[in-house]
């Protein structure tokens, strides 16, 4: 190809698919998943890293109620004023079947109407037999609070959960 010219780079290109912050979140999520909880490590995380860590933690299938209790006791994620942190924490707790988060999660989704938060939490609760009917009742009692599209999507999720 007469138009193709290669130029040597004056440095060695190193390509990483993960930033240092992402790597730290991965390491912390892995540690937390087995109950290795350090307040010093937590204090070193940015808000974005905490969100990423909790989001990664949601992907683990070995999170026990005991680990959830330790994390909540150490960091009070359930009281976070950061909606992204609270959302990710609620999802981790619901997946681990941590009963104590249910009322907090429902309070969150009935005061924070964004579909990106509302729908996943309701879906998680609809999949939990113990709290499915309670979550449906809370949604029904508050459905006028939600935007039409959000309300419609959650109603479809309820139908799917009942099927």
mmCIF file with all atom_site columns, C-alpha atoms in Angstrom:
data_model
loop_
_atom_site.group_PDB
_atom_site.id
_atom_site.type_symbol
_atom_site.label_atom_id
_atom_site.label_alt_id
_atom_site.label_comp_id
_atom_site.label_asym_id
_atom_site.label_entity_id
_atom_site.label_seq_id
_atom_site.pdbx_PDB_ins_code
_atom_site.Cartn_x
_atom_site.Cartn_y
_atom_site.Cartn_z
_atom_site.occupancy
_atom_site.B_iso_or_equiv
_atom_site.pdbx_formal_charge
_atom_site.auth_seq_id
_atom_site.auth_comp_id
_atom_site.auth_asym_id
_atom_site.auth_atom_id
_atom_site.pdbx_PDB_model_num
ATOM 1   C CA . UNK A 1 1   ? 0.000   0.000   0.000  1.00 0.00 ? 1   UNK A CA 1
ATOM 2   C CA . UNK A 1 2   ? 1.771   3.209   -1.119 1.00 0.00 ? 2   UNK A CA 1
ATOM 3   C CA . UNK A 1 3   ? -0.151  5.339   1.408  1.00 0.00 ? 3   UNK A CA 1
ATOM 4   C CA . UNK A 1 4   ? 0.747   3.229   4.455  1.00 0.00 ? 4   UNK A CA 1
ATOM 5   C CA . UNK A 1 5   ? 3.721   4.542   6.422  1.00 0.00 ? 5   UNK A CA 1
ATOM 6   C CA . UNK A 1 6   ? 4.800   3.308   9.829  1.00 0.00 ? 6   UNK A CA 1
ATOM 7   C CA . UNK A 1 7   ? 6.556   5.542   12.300 1.00 0.00 ? 7   UNK A CA 1
ATOM 8   C CA . UNK A 1 8   ? 8.504   4.080   15.225 1.00 0.00 ? 8   UNK A CA 1
ATOM 9   C CA . UNK A 1 9   ? 7.287   5.299   18.615 1.00 0.00 ? 9   UNK A CA 1
ATOM 10  C CA . UNK A 1 10  ? 9.872   7.108   20.746 1.00 0.00 ? 10  UNK A CA 1
ATOM 11  C CA . UNK A 1 11  ? 8.663   5.131   23.787 1.00 0.00 ? 11  UNK A CA 1
ATOM 12  C CA . UNK A 1 12  ? 7.331   1.690   24.573 1.00 0.00 ? 12  UNK A CA 1
ATOM 13  C CA . UNK A 1 13  ? 3.534   1.776   24.566 1.00 0.00 ? 13  UNK A CA 1
ATOM 14  C CA . UNK A 1 14  ? 1.963   0.028   27.538 1.00 0.00 ? 14  UNK A CA 1
ATOM 15  C CA . UNK A 1 15  ? -1.746  -0.535  27.297 1.00 0.00 ? 15  UNK A CA 1
ATOM 16  C CA . UNK A 1 16  ? -3.712  -1.405  30.411 1.00 0.00 ? 16  UNK A CA 1
ATOM 17  C CA . UNK A 1 17  ? -7.421  -2.092  30.358 1.00 0.00 ? 17  UNK A CA 1
ATOM 18  C CA . UNK A 1 18  ? -7.790  -1.148  34.008 1.00 0.00 ? 18  UNK A CA 1
ATOM 19  C CA . UNK A 1 19  ? -6.877  2.001   35.860 1.00 0.00 ? 19  UNK A CA 1
ATOM 20  C CA . UNK A 1 20  ? -5.172  1.865   39.229 1.00 0.00 ? 20  UNK A CA 1
ATOM 21  C CA . UNK A 1 21  ? -8.489  2.897   40.803 1.00 0.00 ? 21  UNK A CA 1
ATOM 22  C CA . UNK A 1 22  ? -10.301 0.017   39.118 1.00 0.00 ? 22  UNK A CA 1
ATOM 23  C CA . UNK A 1 23  ? -7.608  -2.410  40.216 1.00 0.00 ? 23  UNK A CA 1
ATOM 24  C CA . UNK A 1 24  ? -7.959  -1.200  43.794 1.00 0.00 ? 24  UNK A CA 1
ATOM 25  C CA . UNK A 1 25  ? -11.762 -1.640  43.661 1.00 0.00 ? 25  UNK A CA 1
ATOM 26  C CA . UNK A 1 26  ? -11.304 -5.185  42.355 1.00 0.00 ? 26  UNK A CA 1
ATOM 27  C CA . UNK A 1 27  ? -8.854  -6.000  45.154 1.00 0.00 ? 27  UNK A CA 1
ATOM 28  C CA . UNK A 1 28  ? -11.085 -4.510  47.861 1.00 0.00 ? 28  UNK A CA 1
ATOM 29  C CA . UNK A 1 29  ? -14.205 -6.308  46.568 1.00 0.00 ? 29  UNK A CA 1
ATOM 30  C CA . UNK A 1 30  ? -12.299 -9.587  46.583 1.00 0.00 ? 30  UNK A CA 1
ATOM 31  C CA . UNK A 1 31  ? -11.111 -8.966  50.159 1.00 0.00 ? 31  UNK A CA 1
ATOM 32  C CA . UNK A 1 32  ? -14.564 -7.925  51.378 1.00 0.00 ? 32  UNK A CA 1
ATOM 33  C CA . UNK A 1 33  ? -16.134 -10.985 49.754 1.00 0.00 ? 33  UNK A CA 1
ATOM 34  C CA . UNK A 1 34  ? -14.209 -13.189 52.179 1.00 0.00 ? 34  UNK A CA 1
ATOM 35  C CA . UNK A 1 35  ? -14.656 -10.939 55.213 1.00 0.00 ? 35  UNK A CA 1
ATOM 36  C CA . UNK A 1 36  ? -11.281 -9.164  55.074 1.00 0.00 ? 36  UNK A CA 1
ATOM 37  C CA . UNK A 1 37  ? -12.504 -5.725  56.090 1.00 0.00 ? 37  UNK A CA 1
ATOM 38  C CA . UNK A 1 38  ? -10.148 -2.835  56.811 1.00 0.00 ? 38  UNK A CA 1
ATOM 39  C CA . UNK A 1 39  ? -11.278 0.638   57.818 1.00 0.00 ? 39  UNK A CA 1
ATOM 40  C CA . UNK A 1 40  ? -7.936  2.049   56.644 1.00 0.00 ? 40  UNK A CA 1
ATOM 41  C CA . UNK A 1 41  ? -8.421  0.587   53.168 1.00 0.00 ? 41  UNK A CA 1
ATOM 42  C CA . UNK A 1 42  ? -11.990 1.923   53.054 1.00 0.00 ? 42  UNK A CA 1
ATOM 43  C CA . UNK A 1 43  ? -10.795 5.409   54.041 1.00 0.00 ? 43  UNK A CA 1
ATOM 44  C CA . UNK A 1 44  ? -8.356  5.342   51.126 1.00 0.00 ? 44  UNK A CA 1
ATOM 45  C CA . UNK A 1 45  ? -11.154 4.806   48.574 1.00 0.00 ? 45  UNK A CA 1
ATOM 46  C CA . UNK A 1 46  ? -12.795 7.620   46.646 1.00 0.00 ? 46  UNK A CA 1
ATOM 47  C CA . UNK A 1 47  ? -16.596 7.664   46.357 1.00 0.00 ? 47  UNK A CA 1
ATOM 48  C CA . UNK A 1 48  ? -16.293 6.297   42.813 1.00 0.00 ? 48  UNK A CA 1
ATOM 49  C CA . UNK A 1 49  ? -14.104 3.457   44.078 1.00 0.00 ? 49  UNK A CA 1
ATOM 50  C CA . UNK A 1 50  ? -16.607 2.625   46.843 1.00 0.00 ? 50  UNK A CA 1
ATOM 51  C CA . UNK A 1 51  ? -19.389 2.485   44.237 1.00 0.00 ? 51  UNK A CA 1
ATOM 52  C CA . UNK A 1 52  ? -17.247 0.320   41.972 1.00 0.00 ? 52  UNK A CA 1
ATOM 53  C CA . UNK A 1 53  ? -16.294 -1.959  44.878 1.00 0.00 ? 53  UNK A CA 1
ATOM 54  C CA . UNK A 1 54  ? -19.917 -2.457  45.929 1.00 0.00 ? 54  UNK A CA 1
ATOM 55  C CA . UNK A 1 55  ? -20.985 -3.004  42.323 1.00 0.00 ? 55  UNK A CA 1
ATOM 56  C CA . UNK A 1 56  ? -18.277 -5.659  41.961 1.00 0.00 ? 56  UNK A CA 1
ATOM 57  C CA . UNK A 1 57  ? -19.261 -7.179  45.299 1.00 0.00 ? 57  UNK A CA 1
ATOM 58  C CA . UNK A 1 58  ? -22.778 -7.675  43.928 1.00 0.00 ? 58  UNK A CA 1
ATOM 59  C CA . UNK A 1 59  ? -21.279 -10.078 41.371 1.00 0.00 ? 59  UNK A CA 1
ATOM 60  C CA . UNK A 1 60  ? -19.966 -12.415 44.080 1.00 0.00 ? 60  UNK A CA 1
ATOM 61  C CA . UNK A 1 61  ? -22.145 -15.351 45.077 1.00 0.00 ? 61  UNK A CA 1
ATOM 62  C CA . UNK A 1 62  ? -20.407 -16.048 48.394 1.00 0.00 ? 62  UNK A CA 1
ATOM 63  C CA . UNK A 1 63  ? -21.408 -12.915 50.343 1.00 0.00 ? 63  UNK A CA 1
ATOM 64  C CA . UNK A 1 64  ? -22.896 -14.040 53.639 1.00 0.00 ? 64  UNK A CA 1
ATOM 65  C CA . UNK A 1 65  ? -25.194 -12.207 56.014 1.00 0.00 ? 65  UNK A CA 1
ATOM 66  C CA . UNK A 1 66  ? -22.297 -12.189 58.467 1.00 0.00 ? 66  UNK A CA 1
ATOM 67  C CA . UNK A 1 67  ? -20.052 -10.354 55.990 1.00 0.00 ? 67  UNK A CA 1
ATOM 68  C CA . UNK A 1 68  ? -22.884 -7.908  55.228 1.00 0.00 ? 68  UNK A CA 1
ATOM 69  C CA . UNK A 1 69  ? -23.304 -7.279  58.956 1.00 0.00 ? 69  UNK A CA 1
ATOM 70  C CA . UNK A 1 70  ? -19.568 -6.647  59.362 1.00 0.00 ? 70  UNK A CA 1
ATOM 71  C CA . UNK A 1 71  ? -19.505 -4.224  56.436 1.00 0.00 ? 71  UNK A CA 1
ATOM 72  C CA . UNK A 1 72  ? -22.593 -2.361  57.661 1.00 0.00 ? 72  UNK A CA 1
ATOM 73  C CA . UNK A 1 73  ? -21.197 -2.176  61.183 1.00 0.00 ? 73  UNK A CA 1
ATOM 74  C CA . UNK A 1 74  ? -17.869 -0.832  59.920 1.00 0.00 ? 74  UNK A CA 1
ATOM 75  C CA . UNK A 1 75  ? -19.074 1.570   57.214 1.00 0.00 ? 75  UNK A CA 1
ATOM 76  C CA . UNK A 1 76  ? -22.834 2.239   57.653 1.00 0.00 ? 76  UNK A CA 1
ATOM 77  C CA . UNK A 1 77  ? -23.468 2.033   53.920 1.00 0.00 ? 77  UNK A CA 1
ATOM 78  C CA . UNK A 1 78  ? -27.201 1.761   54.617 1.00 0.00 ? 78  UNK A CA 1
ATOM 79  C CA . UNK A 1 79  ? -27.122 5.314   55.957 1.00 0.00 ? 79  UNK A CA 1
ATOM 80  C CA . UNK A 1 80  ? -25.179 6.761   53.018 1.00 0.00 ? 80  UNK A CA 1
ATOM 81  C CA . UNK A 1 81  ? -26.451 10.041  51.594 1.00 0.00 ? 81  UNK A CA 1
ATOM 82  C CA . UNK A 1 82  ? -24.822 9.112   48.272 1.00 0.00 ? 82  UNK A CA 1
ATOM 83  C CA . UNK A 1 83  ? -27.579 7.528   46.164 1.00 0.00 ? 83  UNK A CA 1
ATOM 84  C CA . UNK A 1 84  ? -25.125 5.508   44.069 1.00 0.00 ? 84  UNK A CA 1
ATOM 85  C CA . UNK A 1 85  ? -23.509 3.994   47.161 1.00 0.00 ? 85  UNK A CA 1
ATOM 86  C CA . UNK A 1 86  ? -26.855 3.294   48.813 1.00 0.00 ? 86  UNK A CA 1
ATOM 87  C CA . UNK A 1 87  ? -28.199 1.723   45.621 1.00 0.00 ? 87  UNK A CA 1
ATOM 88  C CA . UNK A 1 88  ? -25.192 -0.578  45.199 1.00 0.00 ? 88  UNK A CA 1
ATOM 89  C CA . UNK A 1 89  ? -25.287 -1.495  48.897 1.00 0.00 ? 89  UNK A CA 1
ATOM 90  C CA . UNK A 1 90  ? -28.998 -2.333  48.818 1.00 0.00 ? 90  UNK A CA 1
ATOM 91  C CA . UNK A 1 91  ? -28.440 -4.635  45.849 1.00 0.00 ? 91  UNK A CA 1
ATOM 92  C CA . UNK A 1 92  ? -25.565 -6.454  47.597 1.00 0.00 ? 92  UNK A CA 1
ATOM 93  C CA . UNK A 1 93  ? -27.668 -6.892  50.734 1.00 0.00 ? 93  UNK A CA 1
ATOM 94  C CA . UNK A 1 94  ? -30.765 -8.095  48.888 1.00 0.00 ? 94  UNK A CA 1
ATOM 95  C CA . UNK A 1 95  ? -28.719 -10.648 46.953 1.00 0.00 ? 95  UNK A CA 1
ATOM 96  C CA . UNK A 1 96  ? -27.305 -11.916 50.264 1.00 0.00 ? 96  UNK A CA 1
ATOM 97  C CA . UNK A 1 97  ? -30.882 -12.042 51.667 1.00 0.00 ? 97  UNK A CA 1
ATOM 98  C CA . UNK A 1 98  ? -30.043 -9.595  54.455 1.00 0.00 ? 98  UNK A CA 1
ATOM 99  C CA . UNK A 1 99  ? -33.517 -8.855  55.878 1.00 0.00 ? 99  UNK A CA 1
ATOM 100 C CA . UNK A 1 100 ? -32.473 -5.673  57.663 1.00 0.00 ? 100 UNK A CA 1
ATOM 101 C CA . UNK A 1 101 ? -31.981 -3.775  54.383 1.00 0.00 ? 101 UNK A CA 1
ATOM 102 C CA . UNK A 1 102 ? -35.487 -4.298  52.972 1.00 0.00 ? 102 UNK A CA 1
ATOM 103 C CA . UNK A 1 103 ? -37.228 -1.369  54.640 1.00 0.00 ? 103 UNK A CA 1
ATOM 104 C CA . UNK A 1 104 ? -34.280 0.931   53.890 1.00 0.00 ? 104 UNK A CA 1
ATOM 105 C CA . UNK A 1 105 ? -34.232 -0.177  50.237 1.00 0.00 ? 105 UNK A CA 1
ATOM 106 C CA . UNK A 1 106 ? -37.967 0.424   49.894 1.00 0.00 ? 106 UNK A CA 1
ATOM 107 C CA . UNK A 1 107 ? -37.708 3.794   51.615 1.00 0.00 ? 107 UNK A CA 1
ATOM 108 C CA . UNK A 1 108 ? -34.957 4.697   49.150 1.00 0.00 ? 108 UNK A CA 1
ATOM 109 C CA . UNK A 1 109 ? -36.931 3.734   46.028 1.00 0.00 ? 109 UNK A CA 1
ATOM 110 C CA . UNK A 1 110 ? -40.072 5.476   47.239 1.00 0.00 ? 110 UNK A CA 1
ATOM 111 C CA . UNK A 1 111 ? -38.217 8.763   47.740 1.00 0.00 ? 111 UNK A CA 1
ATOM 112 C CA . UNK A 1 112 ? -35.705 8.528   44.860 1.00 0.00 ? 112 UNK A CA 1
ATOM 113 C CA . UNK A 1 113 ? -37.721 8.021   41.704 1.00 0.00 ? 113 UNK A CA 1
ATOM 114 C CA . UNK A 1 114 ? -34.956 7.480   39.160 1.00 0.00 ? 114 UNK A CA 1
ATOM 115 C CA . UNK A 1 115 ? -35.613 4.352   37.136 1.00 0.00 ? 115 UNK A CA 1
ATOM 116 C CA . UNK A 1 116 ? -31.908 3.393   37.243 1.00 0.00 ? 116 UNK A CA 1
ATOM 117 C CA . UNK A 1 117 ? -32.366 2.890   41.000 1.00 0.00 ? 117 UNK A CA 1
ATOM 118 C CA . UNK A 1 118 ? -36.032 1.958   41.277 1.00 0.00 ? 118 UNK A CA 1
ATOM 119 C CA . UNK A 1 119 ? -36.353 -0.839  38.773 1.00 0.00 ? 119 UNK A CA 1
ATOM 120 C CA . UNK A 1 120 ? -33.319 -2.954  39.768 1.00 0.00 ? 120 UNK A CA 1
ATOM 121 C CA . UNK A 1 121 ? -34.158 -2.789  43.468 1.00 0.00 ? 121 UNK A CA 1
ATOM 122 C CA . UNK A 1 122 ? -37.799 -3.703  42.915 1.00 0.00 ? 122 UNK A CA 1
ATOM 123 C CA . UNK A 1 123 ? -36.758 -6.518  40.570 1.00 0.00 ? 123 UNK A CA 1
ATOM 124 C CA . UNK A 1 124 ? -34.335 -7.835  43.184 1.00 0.00 ? 124 UNK A CA 1
ATOM 125 C CA . UNK A 1 125 ? -37.079 -7.744  45.815 1.00 0.00 ? 125 UNK A CA 1
ATOM 126 C CA . UNK A 1 126 ? -39.658 -9.340  43.500 1.00 0.00 ? 126 UNK A CA 1
ATOM 127 C CA . UNK A 1 127 ? -37.230 -12.259 43.109 1.00 0.00 ? 127 UNK A CA 1
ATOM 128 C CA . UNK A 1 128 ? -37.046 -12.738 46.897 1.00 0.00 ? 128 UNK A CA 1
ATOM 129 C CA . UNK A 1 129 ? -40.093 -14.813 47.867 1.00 0.00 ? 129 UNK A CA 1
ATOM 130 C CA . UNK A 1 130 ? -40.025 -13.668 51.484 1.00 0.00 ? 130 UNK A CA 1
ATOM 131 C CA . UNK A 1 131 ? -40.500 -10.001 50.512 1.00 0.00 ? 131 UNK A CA 1
ATOM 132 C CA . UNK A 1 132 ? -42.075 -10.188 47.047 1.00 0.00 ? 132 UNK A CA 1
ATOM 133 C CA . UNK A 1 133 ? -45.635 -9.372  48.152 1.00 0.00 ? 133 UNK A CA 1
ATOM 134 C CA . UNK A 1 134 ? -44.441 -6.672  50.529 1.00 0.00 ? 134 UNK A CA 1
ATOM 135 C CA . UNK A 1 135 ? -42.420 -5.005  47.734 1.00 0.00 ? 135 UNK A CA 1
ATOM 136 C CA . UNK A 1 136 ? -45.388 -5.212  45.352 1.00 0.00 ? 136 UNK A CA 1
ATOM 137 C CA . UNK A 1 137 ? -47.660 -3.626  47.967 1.00 0.00 ? 137 UNK A CA 1
ATOM 138 C CA . UNK A 1 138 ? -45.154 -0.812  48.610 1.00 0.00 ? 138 UNK A CA 1
ATOM 139 C CA . UNK A 1 139 ? -44.880 -0.159  44.880 1.00 0.00 ? 139 UNK A CA 1
ATOM 140 C CA . UNK A 1 140 ? -48.677 -0.146  44.465 1.00 0.00 ? 140 UNK A CA 1
ATOM 141 C CA . UNK A 1 141 ? -49.047 2.264   47.393 1.00 0.00 ? 141 UNK A CA 1
ATOM 142 C CA . UNK A 1 142 ? -46.491 4.645   45.842 1.00 0.00 ? 142 UNK A CA 1
ATOM 143 C CA . UNK A 1 143 ? -46.912 4.129   42.097 1.00 0.00 ? 143 UNK A CA 1
ATOM 144 C CA . UNK A 1 144 ? -48.252 7.641   41.475 1.00 0.00 ? 144 UNK A CA 1
ATOM 145 C CA . UNK A 1 145 ? -44.874 8.968   42.665 1.00 0.00 ? 145 UNK A CA 1
ATOM 146 C CA . UNK A 1 146 ? -43.086 7.488   39.642 1.00 0.00 ? 146 UNK A CA 1
ATOM 147 C CA . UNK A 1 147 ? -42.798 8.816   36.111 1.00 0.00 ? 147 UNK A CA 1
ATOM 148 C CA . UNK A 1 148 ? -45.160 7.012   33.716 1.00 0.00 ? 148 UNK A CA 1
ATOM 149 C CA . UNK A 1 149 ? -42.383 5.085   31.983 1.00 0.00 ? 149 UNK A CA 1
ATOM 150 C CA . UNK A 1 150 ? -40.841 3.943   35.269 1.00 0.00 ? 150 UNK A CA 1
ATOM 151 C CA . UNK A 1 151 ? -44.247 2.947   36.637 1.00 0.00 ? 151 UNK A CA 1
ATOM 152 C CA . UNK A 1 152 ? -45.046 1.015   33.462 1.00 0.00 ? 152 UNK A CA 1
ATOM 153 C CA . UNK A 1 153 ? -41.719 -0.849  33.510 1.00 0.00 ? 153 UNK A CA 1
ATOM 154 C CA . UNK A 1 154 ? -42.039 -1.856  37.171 1.00 0.00 ? 154 UNK A CA 1
ATOM 155 C CA . UNK A 1 155 ? -45.625 -2.995  36.536 1.00 0.00 ? 155 UNK A CA 1
ATOM 156 C CA . UNK A 1 156 ? -44.253 -5.257  33.773 1.00 0.00 ? 156 UNK A CA 1
ATOM 157 C CA . UNK A 1 157 ? -41.680 -6.575  36.248 1.00 0.00 ? 157 UNK A CA 1
ATOM 158 C CA . UNK A 1 158 ? -44.487 -7.362  38.701 1.00 0.00 ? 158 UNK A CA 1
ATOM 159 C CA . UNK A 1 159 ? -46.335 -9.322  36.015 1.00 0.00 ? 159 UNK A CA 1
ATOM 160 C CA . UNK A 1 160 ? -43.141 -11.243 35.217 1.00 0.00 ? 160 UNK A CA 1
ATOM 161 C CA . UNK A 1 161 ? -42.568 -11.954 38.907 1.00 0.00 ? 161 UNK A CA 1
ATOM 162 C CA . UNK A 1 162 ? -46.086 -13.309 39.295 1.00 0.00 ? 162 UNK A CA 1
ATOM 163 C CA . UNK A 1 163 ? -45.750 -15.581 36.245 1.00 0.00 ? 163 UNK A CA 1
#
